[in-house]
Coordinates of N, CA, C and O in Angstrom, one line a residue:
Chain A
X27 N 40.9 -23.8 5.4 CA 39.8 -23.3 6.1 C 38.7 -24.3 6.1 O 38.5 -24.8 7.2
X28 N 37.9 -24.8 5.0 CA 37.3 -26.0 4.8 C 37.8 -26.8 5.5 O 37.1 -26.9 6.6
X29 N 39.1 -27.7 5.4 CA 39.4 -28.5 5.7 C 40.2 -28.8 6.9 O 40.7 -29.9 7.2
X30 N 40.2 -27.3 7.5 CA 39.6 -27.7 9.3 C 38.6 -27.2 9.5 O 38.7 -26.0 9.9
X31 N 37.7 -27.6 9.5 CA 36.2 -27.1 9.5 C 35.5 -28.5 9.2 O 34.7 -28.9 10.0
X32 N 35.9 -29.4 7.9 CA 35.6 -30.7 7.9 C 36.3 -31.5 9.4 O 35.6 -32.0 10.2
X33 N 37.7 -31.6 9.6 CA 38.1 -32.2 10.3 C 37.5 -32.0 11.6 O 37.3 -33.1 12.2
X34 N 37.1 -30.8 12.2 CA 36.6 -30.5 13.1 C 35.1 -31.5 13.3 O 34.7 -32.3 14.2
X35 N 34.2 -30.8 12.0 CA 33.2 -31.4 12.0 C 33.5 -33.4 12.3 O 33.0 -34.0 13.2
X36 N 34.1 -33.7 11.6 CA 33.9 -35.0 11.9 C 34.1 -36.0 13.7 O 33.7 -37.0 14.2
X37 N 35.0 -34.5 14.0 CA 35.3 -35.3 15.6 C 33.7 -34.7 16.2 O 33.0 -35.3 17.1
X38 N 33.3 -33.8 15.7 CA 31.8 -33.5 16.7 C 30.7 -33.1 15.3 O 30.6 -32.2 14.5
X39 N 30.0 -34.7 15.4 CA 29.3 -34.9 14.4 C 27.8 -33.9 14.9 O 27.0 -33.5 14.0
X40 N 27.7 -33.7 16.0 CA 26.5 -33.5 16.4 C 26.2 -31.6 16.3 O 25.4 -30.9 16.8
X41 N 27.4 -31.2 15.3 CA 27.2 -30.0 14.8 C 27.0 -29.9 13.5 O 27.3 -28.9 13.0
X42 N 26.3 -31.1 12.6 CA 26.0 -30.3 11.3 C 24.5 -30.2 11.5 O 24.0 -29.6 10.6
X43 N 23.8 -30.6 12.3 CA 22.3 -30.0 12.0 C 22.9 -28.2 12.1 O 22.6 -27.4 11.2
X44 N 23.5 -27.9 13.1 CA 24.3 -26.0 13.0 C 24.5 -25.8 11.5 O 24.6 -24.6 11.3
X45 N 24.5 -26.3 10.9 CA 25.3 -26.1 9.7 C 24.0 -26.1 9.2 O 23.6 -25.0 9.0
X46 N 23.4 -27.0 8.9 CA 21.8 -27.2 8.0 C 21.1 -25.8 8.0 O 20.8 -25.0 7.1
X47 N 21.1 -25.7 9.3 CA 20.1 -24.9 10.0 C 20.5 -23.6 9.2 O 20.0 -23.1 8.2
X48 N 21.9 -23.2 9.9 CA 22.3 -21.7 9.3 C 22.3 -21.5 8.4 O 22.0 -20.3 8.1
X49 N 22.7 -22.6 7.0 CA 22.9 -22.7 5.7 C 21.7 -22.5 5.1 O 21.7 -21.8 4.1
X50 N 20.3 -23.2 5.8 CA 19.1 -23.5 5.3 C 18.7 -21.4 5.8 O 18.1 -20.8 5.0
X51 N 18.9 -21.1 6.5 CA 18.2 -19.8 6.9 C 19.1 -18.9 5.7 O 18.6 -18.1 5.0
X52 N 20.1 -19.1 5.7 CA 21.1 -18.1 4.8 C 20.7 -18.0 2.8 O 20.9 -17.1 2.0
X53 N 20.2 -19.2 2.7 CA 19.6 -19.4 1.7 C 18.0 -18.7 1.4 O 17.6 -18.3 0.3
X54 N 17.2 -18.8 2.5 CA 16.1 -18.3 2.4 C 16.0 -17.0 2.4 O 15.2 -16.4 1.6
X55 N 17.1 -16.2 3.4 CA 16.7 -14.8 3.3 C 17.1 -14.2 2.2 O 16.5 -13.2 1.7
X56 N 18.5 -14.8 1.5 CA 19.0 -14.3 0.2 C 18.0 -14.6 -0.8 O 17.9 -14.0 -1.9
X57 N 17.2 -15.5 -0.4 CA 16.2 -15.9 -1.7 C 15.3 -14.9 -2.0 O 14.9 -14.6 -3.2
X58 N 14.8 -14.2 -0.7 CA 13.5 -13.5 -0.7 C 14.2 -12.1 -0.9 O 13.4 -11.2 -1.4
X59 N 15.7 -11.8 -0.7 CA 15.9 -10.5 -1.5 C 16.1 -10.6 -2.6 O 16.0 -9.6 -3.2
X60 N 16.5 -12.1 -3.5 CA 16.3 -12.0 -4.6 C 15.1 -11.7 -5.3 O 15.1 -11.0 -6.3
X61 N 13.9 -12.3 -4.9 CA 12.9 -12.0 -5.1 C 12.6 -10.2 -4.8 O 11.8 -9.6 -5.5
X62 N 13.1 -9.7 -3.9 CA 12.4 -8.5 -4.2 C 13.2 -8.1 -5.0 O 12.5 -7.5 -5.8
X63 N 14.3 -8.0 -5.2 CA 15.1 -7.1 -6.1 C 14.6 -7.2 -7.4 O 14.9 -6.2 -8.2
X64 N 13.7 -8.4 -8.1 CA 13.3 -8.8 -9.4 C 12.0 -8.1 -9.3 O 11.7 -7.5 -10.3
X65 N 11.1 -8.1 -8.2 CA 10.2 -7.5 -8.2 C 9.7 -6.3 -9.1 O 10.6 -5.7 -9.6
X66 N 8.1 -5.7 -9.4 CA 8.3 -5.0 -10.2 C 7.8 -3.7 -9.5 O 7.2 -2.8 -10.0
X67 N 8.3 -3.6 -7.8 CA 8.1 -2.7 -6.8 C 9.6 -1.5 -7.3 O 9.5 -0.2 -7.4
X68 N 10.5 -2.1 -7.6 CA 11.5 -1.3 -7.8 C 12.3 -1.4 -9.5 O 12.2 -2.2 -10.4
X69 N 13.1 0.1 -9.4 CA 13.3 0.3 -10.7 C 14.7 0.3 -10.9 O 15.3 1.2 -10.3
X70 N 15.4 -0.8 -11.7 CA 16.9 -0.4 -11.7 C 17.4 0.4 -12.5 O 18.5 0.9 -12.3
X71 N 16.6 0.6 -13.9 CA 17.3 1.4 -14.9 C 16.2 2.5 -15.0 O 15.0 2.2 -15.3
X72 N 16.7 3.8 -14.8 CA 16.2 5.3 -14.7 C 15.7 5.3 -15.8 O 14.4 5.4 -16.0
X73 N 16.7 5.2 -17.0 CA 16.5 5.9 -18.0 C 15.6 4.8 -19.1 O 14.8 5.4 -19.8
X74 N 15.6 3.4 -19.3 CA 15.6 2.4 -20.0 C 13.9 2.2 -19.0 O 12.9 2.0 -19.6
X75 N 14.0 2.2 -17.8 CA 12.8 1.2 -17.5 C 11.7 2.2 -16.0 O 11.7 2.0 -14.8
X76 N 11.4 2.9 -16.4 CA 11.4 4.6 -14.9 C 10.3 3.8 -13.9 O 10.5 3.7 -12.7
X77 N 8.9 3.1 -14.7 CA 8.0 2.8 -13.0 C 7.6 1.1 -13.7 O 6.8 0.8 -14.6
X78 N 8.5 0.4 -13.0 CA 8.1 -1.2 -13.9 C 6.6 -1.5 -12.9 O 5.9 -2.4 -13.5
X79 N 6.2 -1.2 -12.0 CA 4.5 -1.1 -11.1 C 4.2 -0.8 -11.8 O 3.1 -1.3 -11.7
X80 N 3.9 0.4 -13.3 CA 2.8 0.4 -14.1 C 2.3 -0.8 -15.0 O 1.2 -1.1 -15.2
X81 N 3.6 -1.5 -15.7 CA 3.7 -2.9 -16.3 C 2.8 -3.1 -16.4 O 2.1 -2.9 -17.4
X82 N 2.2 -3.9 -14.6 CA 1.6 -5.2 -14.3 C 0.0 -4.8 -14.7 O -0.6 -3.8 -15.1
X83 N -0.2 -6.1 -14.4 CA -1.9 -6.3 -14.6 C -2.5 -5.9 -13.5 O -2.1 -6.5 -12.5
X84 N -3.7 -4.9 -13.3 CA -4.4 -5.1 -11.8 C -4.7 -6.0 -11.2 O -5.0 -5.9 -10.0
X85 N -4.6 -7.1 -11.9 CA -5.0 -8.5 -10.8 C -3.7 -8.9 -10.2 O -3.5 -9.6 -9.2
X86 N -3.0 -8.5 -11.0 CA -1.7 -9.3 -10.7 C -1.4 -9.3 -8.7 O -1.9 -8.3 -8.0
X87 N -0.7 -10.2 -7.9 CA -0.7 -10.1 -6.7 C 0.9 -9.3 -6.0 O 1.9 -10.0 -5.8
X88 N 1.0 -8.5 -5.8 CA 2.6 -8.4 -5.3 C 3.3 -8.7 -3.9 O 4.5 -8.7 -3.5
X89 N 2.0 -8.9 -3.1 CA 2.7 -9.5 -2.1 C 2.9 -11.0 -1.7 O 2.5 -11.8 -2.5
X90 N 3.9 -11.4 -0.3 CA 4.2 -12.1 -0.8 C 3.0 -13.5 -0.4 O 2.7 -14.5 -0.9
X91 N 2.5 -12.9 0.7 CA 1.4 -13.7 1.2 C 0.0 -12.7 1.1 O 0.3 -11.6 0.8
X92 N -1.2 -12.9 1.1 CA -2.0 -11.9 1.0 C -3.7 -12.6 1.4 O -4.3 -13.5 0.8
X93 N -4.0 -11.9 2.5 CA -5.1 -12.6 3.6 C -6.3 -11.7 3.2 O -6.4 -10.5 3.2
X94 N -7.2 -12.6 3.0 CA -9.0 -12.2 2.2 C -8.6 -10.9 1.2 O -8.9 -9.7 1.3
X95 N -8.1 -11.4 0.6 CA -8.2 -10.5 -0.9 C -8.2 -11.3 -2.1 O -7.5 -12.3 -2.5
X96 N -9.5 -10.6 -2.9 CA -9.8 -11.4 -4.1 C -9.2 -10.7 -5.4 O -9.7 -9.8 -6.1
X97 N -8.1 -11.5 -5.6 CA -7.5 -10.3 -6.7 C -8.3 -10.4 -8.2 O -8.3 -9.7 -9.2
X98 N -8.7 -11.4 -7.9 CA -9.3 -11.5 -9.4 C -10.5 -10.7 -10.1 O -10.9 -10.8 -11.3
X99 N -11.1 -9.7 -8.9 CA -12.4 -8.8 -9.1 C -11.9 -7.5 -9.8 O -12.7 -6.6 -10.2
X100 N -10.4 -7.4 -9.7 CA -10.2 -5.7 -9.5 C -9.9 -5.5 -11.1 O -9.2 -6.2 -11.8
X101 N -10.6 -4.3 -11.5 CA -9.8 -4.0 -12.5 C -9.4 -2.6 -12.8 O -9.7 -1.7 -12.0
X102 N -8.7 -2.2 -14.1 CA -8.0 -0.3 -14.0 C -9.0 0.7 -13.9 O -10.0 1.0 -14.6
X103 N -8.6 0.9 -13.0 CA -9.4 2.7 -12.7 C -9.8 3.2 -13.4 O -10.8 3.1 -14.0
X104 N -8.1 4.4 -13.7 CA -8.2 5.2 -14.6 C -8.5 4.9 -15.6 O -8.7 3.8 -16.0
X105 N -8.6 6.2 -16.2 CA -9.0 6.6 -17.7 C -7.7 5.9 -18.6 O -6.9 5.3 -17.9
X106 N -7.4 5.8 -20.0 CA -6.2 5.8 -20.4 C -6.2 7.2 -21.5 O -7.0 7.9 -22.0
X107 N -4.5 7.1 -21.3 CA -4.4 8.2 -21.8 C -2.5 8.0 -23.0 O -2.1 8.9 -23.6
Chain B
X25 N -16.4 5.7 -23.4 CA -15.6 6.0 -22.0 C -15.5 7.0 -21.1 O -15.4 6.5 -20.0
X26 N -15.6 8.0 -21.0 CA -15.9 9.9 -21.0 C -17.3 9.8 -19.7 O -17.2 10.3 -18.5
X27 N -18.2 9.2 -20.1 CA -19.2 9.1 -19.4 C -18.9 8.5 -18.1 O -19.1 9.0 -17.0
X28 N -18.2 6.9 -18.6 CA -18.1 6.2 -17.3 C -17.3 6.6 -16.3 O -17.5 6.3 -15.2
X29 N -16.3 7.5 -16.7 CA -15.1 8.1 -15.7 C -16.1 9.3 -14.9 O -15.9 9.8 -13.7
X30 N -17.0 9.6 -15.7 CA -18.1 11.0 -15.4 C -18.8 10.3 -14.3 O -19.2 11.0 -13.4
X31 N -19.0 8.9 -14.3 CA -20.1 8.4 -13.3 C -19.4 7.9 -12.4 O -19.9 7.7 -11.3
X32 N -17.8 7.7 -12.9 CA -17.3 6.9 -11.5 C -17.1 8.3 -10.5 O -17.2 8.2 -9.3
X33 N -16.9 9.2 -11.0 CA -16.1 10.6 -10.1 C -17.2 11.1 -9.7 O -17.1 11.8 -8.7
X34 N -18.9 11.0 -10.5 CA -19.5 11.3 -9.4 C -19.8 10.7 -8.2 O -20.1 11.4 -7.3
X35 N -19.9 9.2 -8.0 CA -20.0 8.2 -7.4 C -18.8 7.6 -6.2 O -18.9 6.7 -5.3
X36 N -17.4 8.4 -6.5 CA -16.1 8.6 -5.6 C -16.6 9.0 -4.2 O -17.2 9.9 -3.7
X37 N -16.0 7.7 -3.8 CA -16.1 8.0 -2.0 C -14.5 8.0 -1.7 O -13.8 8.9 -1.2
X38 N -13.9 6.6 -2.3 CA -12.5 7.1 -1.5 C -11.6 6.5 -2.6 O -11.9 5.9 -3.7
X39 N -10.1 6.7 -2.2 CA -9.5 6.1 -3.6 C -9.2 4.3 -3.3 O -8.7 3.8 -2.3
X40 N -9.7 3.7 -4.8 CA -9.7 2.2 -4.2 C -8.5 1.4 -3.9 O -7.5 2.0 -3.9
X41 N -8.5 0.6 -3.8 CA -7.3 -0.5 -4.0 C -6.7 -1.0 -4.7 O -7.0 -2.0 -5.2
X42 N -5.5 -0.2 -5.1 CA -4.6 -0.6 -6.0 C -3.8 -1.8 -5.7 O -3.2 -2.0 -4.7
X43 N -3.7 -2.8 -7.0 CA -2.8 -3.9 -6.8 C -1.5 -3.3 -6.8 O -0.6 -3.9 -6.4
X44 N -1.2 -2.0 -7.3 CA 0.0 -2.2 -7.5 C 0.8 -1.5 -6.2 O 2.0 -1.3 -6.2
X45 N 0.1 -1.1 -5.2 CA 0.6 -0.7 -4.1 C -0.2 -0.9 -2.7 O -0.8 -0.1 -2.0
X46 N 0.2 -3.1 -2.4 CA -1.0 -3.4 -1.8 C -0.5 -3.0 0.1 O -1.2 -3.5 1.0
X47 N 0.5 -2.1 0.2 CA 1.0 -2.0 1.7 C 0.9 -1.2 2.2 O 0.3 -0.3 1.7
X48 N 1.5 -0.9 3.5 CA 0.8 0.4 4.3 C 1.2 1.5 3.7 O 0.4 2.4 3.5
X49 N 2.3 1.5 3.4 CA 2.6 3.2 2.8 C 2.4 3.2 1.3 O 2.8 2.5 0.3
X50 N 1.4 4.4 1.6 CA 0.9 4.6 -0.2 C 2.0 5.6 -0.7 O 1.5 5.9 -1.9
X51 N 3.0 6.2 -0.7 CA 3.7 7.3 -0.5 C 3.3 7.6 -2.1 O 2.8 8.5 -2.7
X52 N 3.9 5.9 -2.4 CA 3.7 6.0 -4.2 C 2.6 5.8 -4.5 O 2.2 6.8 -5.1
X53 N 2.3 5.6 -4.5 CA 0.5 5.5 -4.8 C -0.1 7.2 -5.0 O -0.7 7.6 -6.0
X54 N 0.3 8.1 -3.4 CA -0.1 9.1 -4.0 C 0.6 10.2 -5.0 O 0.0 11.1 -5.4
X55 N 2.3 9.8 -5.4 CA 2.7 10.3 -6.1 C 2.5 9.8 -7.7 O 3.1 10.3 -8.6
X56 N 1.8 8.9 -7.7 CA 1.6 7.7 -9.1 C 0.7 8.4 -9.9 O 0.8 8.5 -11.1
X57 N -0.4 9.1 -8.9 CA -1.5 9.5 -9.2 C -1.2 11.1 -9.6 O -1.2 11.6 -10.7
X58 N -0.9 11.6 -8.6 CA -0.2 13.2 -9.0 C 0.1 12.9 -10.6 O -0.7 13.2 -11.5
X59 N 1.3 12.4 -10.8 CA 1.8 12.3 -12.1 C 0.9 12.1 -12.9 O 0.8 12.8 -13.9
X60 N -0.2 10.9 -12.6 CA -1.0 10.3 -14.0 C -2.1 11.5 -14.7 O -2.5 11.7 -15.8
X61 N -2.3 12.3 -13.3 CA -3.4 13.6 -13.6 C -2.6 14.2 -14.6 O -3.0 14.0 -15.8
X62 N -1.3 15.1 -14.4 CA -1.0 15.9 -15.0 C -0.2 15.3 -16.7 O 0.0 16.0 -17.7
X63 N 0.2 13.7 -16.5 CA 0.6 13.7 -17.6 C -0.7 13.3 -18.4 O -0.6 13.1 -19.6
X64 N -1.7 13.2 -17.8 CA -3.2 12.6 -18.5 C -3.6 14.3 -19.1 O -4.0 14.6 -20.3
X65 N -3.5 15.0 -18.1 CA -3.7 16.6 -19.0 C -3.5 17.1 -20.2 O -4.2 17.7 -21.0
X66 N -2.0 16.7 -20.2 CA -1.2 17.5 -20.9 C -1.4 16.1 -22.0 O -1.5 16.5 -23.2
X67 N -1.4 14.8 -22.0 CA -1.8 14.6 -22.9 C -3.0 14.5 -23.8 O -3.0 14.2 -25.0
X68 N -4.0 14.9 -22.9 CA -5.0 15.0 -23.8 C -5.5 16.3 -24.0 O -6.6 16.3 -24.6
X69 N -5.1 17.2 -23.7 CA -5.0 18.7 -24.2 C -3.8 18.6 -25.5 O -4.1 19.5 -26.3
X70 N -2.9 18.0 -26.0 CA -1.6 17.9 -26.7 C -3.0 17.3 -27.9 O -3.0 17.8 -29.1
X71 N -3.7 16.5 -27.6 CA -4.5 15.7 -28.6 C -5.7 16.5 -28.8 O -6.4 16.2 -29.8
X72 N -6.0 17.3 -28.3 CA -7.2 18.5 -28.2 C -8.5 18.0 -27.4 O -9.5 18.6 -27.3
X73 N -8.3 16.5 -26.7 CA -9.8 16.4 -26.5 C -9.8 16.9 -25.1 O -8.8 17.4 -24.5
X74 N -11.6 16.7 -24.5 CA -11.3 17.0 -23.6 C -10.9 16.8 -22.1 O -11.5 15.8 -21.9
X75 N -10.5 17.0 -21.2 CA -9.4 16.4 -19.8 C -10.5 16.2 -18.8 O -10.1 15.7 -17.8
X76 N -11.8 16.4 -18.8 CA -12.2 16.0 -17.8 C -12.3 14.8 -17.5 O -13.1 14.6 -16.6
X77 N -11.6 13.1 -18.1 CA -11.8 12.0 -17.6 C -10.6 12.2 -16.5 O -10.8 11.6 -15.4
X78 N -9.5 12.8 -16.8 CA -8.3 13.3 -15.7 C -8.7 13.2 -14.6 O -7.9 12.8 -13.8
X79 N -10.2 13.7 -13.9 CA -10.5 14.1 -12.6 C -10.4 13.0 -11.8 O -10.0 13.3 -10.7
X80 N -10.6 11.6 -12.2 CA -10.2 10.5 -11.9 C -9.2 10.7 -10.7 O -9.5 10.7 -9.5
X81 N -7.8 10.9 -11.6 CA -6.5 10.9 -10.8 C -6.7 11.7 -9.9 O -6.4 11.5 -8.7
X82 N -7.2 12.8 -10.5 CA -6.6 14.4 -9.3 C -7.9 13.7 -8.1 O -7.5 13.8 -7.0
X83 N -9.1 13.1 -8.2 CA -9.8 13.0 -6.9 C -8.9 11.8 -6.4 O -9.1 11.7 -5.2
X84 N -8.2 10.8 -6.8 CA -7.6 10.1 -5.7 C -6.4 10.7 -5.1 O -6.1 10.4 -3.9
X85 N -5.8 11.3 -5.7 CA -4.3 11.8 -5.2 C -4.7 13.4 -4.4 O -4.0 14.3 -4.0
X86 N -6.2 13.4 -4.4 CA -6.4 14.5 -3.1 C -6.8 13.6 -2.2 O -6.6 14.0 -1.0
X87 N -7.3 12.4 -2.3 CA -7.8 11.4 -1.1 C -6.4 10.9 -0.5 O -6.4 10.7 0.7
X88 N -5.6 10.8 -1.1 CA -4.5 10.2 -0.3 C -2.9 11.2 0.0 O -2.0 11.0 0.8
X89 N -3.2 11.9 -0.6 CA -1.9 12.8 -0.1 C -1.8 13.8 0.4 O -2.6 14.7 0.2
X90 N -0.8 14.1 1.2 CA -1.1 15.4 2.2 C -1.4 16.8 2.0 O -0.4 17.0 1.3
X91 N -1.8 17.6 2.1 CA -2.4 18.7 1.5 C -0.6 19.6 1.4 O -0.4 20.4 0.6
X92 N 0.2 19.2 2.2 CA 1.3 20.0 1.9 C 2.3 19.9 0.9 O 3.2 20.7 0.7
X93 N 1.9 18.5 0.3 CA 2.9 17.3 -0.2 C 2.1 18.6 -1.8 O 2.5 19.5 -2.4
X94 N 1.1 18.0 -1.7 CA 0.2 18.8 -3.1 C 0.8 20.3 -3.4 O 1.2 20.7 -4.5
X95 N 0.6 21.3 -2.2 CA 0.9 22.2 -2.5 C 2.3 22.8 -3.0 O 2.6 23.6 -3.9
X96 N 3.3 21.9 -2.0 CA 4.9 21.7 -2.5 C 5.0 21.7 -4.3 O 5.6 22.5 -5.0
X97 N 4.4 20.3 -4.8 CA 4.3 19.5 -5.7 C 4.0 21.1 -7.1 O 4.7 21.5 -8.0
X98 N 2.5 21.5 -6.3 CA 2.3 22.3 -7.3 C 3.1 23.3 -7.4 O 3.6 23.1 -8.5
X99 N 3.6 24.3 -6.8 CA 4.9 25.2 -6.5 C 5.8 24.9 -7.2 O 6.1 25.8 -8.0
X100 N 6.4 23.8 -7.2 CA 7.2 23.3 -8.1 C 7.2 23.1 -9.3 O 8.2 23.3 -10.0
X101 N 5.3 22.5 -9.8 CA 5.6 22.8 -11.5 C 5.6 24.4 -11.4 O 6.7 25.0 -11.6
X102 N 4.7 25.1 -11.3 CA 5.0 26.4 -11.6 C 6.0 27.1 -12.1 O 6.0 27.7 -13.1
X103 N 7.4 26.9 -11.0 CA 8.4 27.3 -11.1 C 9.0 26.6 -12.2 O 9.5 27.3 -13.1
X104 N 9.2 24.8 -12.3 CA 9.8 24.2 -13.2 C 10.9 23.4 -13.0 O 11.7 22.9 -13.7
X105 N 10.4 23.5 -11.3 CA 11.7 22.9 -10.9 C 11.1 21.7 -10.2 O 11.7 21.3 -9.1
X106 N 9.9 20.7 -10.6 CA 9.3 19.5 -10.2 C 10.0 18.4 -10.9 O 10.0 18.5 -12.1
X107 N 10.7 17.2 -10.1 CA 11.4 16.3 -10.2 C 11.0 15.1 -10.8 O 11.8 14.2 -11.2
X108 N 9.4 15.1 -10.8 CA 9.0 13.9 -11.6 C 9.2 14.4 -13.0 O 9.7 15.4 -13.4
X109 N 8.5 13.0 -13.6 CA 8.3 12.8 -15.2 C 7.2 13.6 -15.7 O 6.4 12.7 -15.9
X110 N 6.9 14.5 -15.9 CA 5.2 15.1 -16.8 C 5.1 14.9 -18.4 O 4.0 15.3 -19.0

């Protein structure tokens, strides 16, 4: 499979930017679900770990870009209990 | 402390911005709060003091959640059949 896929590639050189490109997008999007999956938006273990979003710090930022917001002003609400 | 939660809840206009739920749907946000009230109740009734810094919660999670969502919610503890953590 590779290795007609190299052979191929070599008679038509002017197809690995195809390759960069798709390879380079295929990696980004897997990246950023990796990133959400580690995130602390979701919970993998029910019983061991129930809301990991209480964890964080209120300053902390969770998105992934975030336009006029000053996270460093905010701090906890509530009461503790 | 007691005081300051007393001055923020008199002073409540809306519920603020949470870092930890910075996107359009608050769904969790207003279920975060539901919970934080009632397990803030029951724990500081369990401890004897008194719950009014609680109001905190319960005035944001009436700012944000639907009045049917609440009523469902509360029905539910009643009966004992509510699916969160308390």
């Amino acid at each position: 499979m590779l290795s007609t896929v190299s052979r191929q590639l070599r008679s038509h050189p002017a197809l690995v930017p195809l390759f960069i490109f798709i390879g380079g997008g295929m990696c980004m999007s897997g990246g950023y679900l990796v990133r959400l999956a580690l995130g602390p938006h979701v919970s993998w273990n029910r019983n061991g770990n129930p809301e990991p979003w209480n964890k964080t710090e209120p300053t902390q930022q969770h998105k992934f870009y975030a336009v006029n917001m000053d996270y460093s002003k905010l701090k906890k609400e509530g009461p503790d209990f | 402390m007691a005081d300051i939660i007393e001055e923020k809840v008199k002073n409540y206009r809306t519920a603020p911005f949470d870092a930890r739920f910075p996107n359009t749907n608050q769904t969790r946000n207003c279920f975060q709060n539901y919970l934080d009230f009632h397990r803030c109740s029951q724990a500081l009734s369990d401890k004897g003091q008194d719950v009014s810094p609680c109001d905190w919660y319960q005035r944001v999670y009436k700012s944000l959640c639907p009045v049917s969502w609440v009523s469902k919610w509360d029905d539910q503890i009643e009966t004992g059949s509510f699916p969160g953590k308390i």
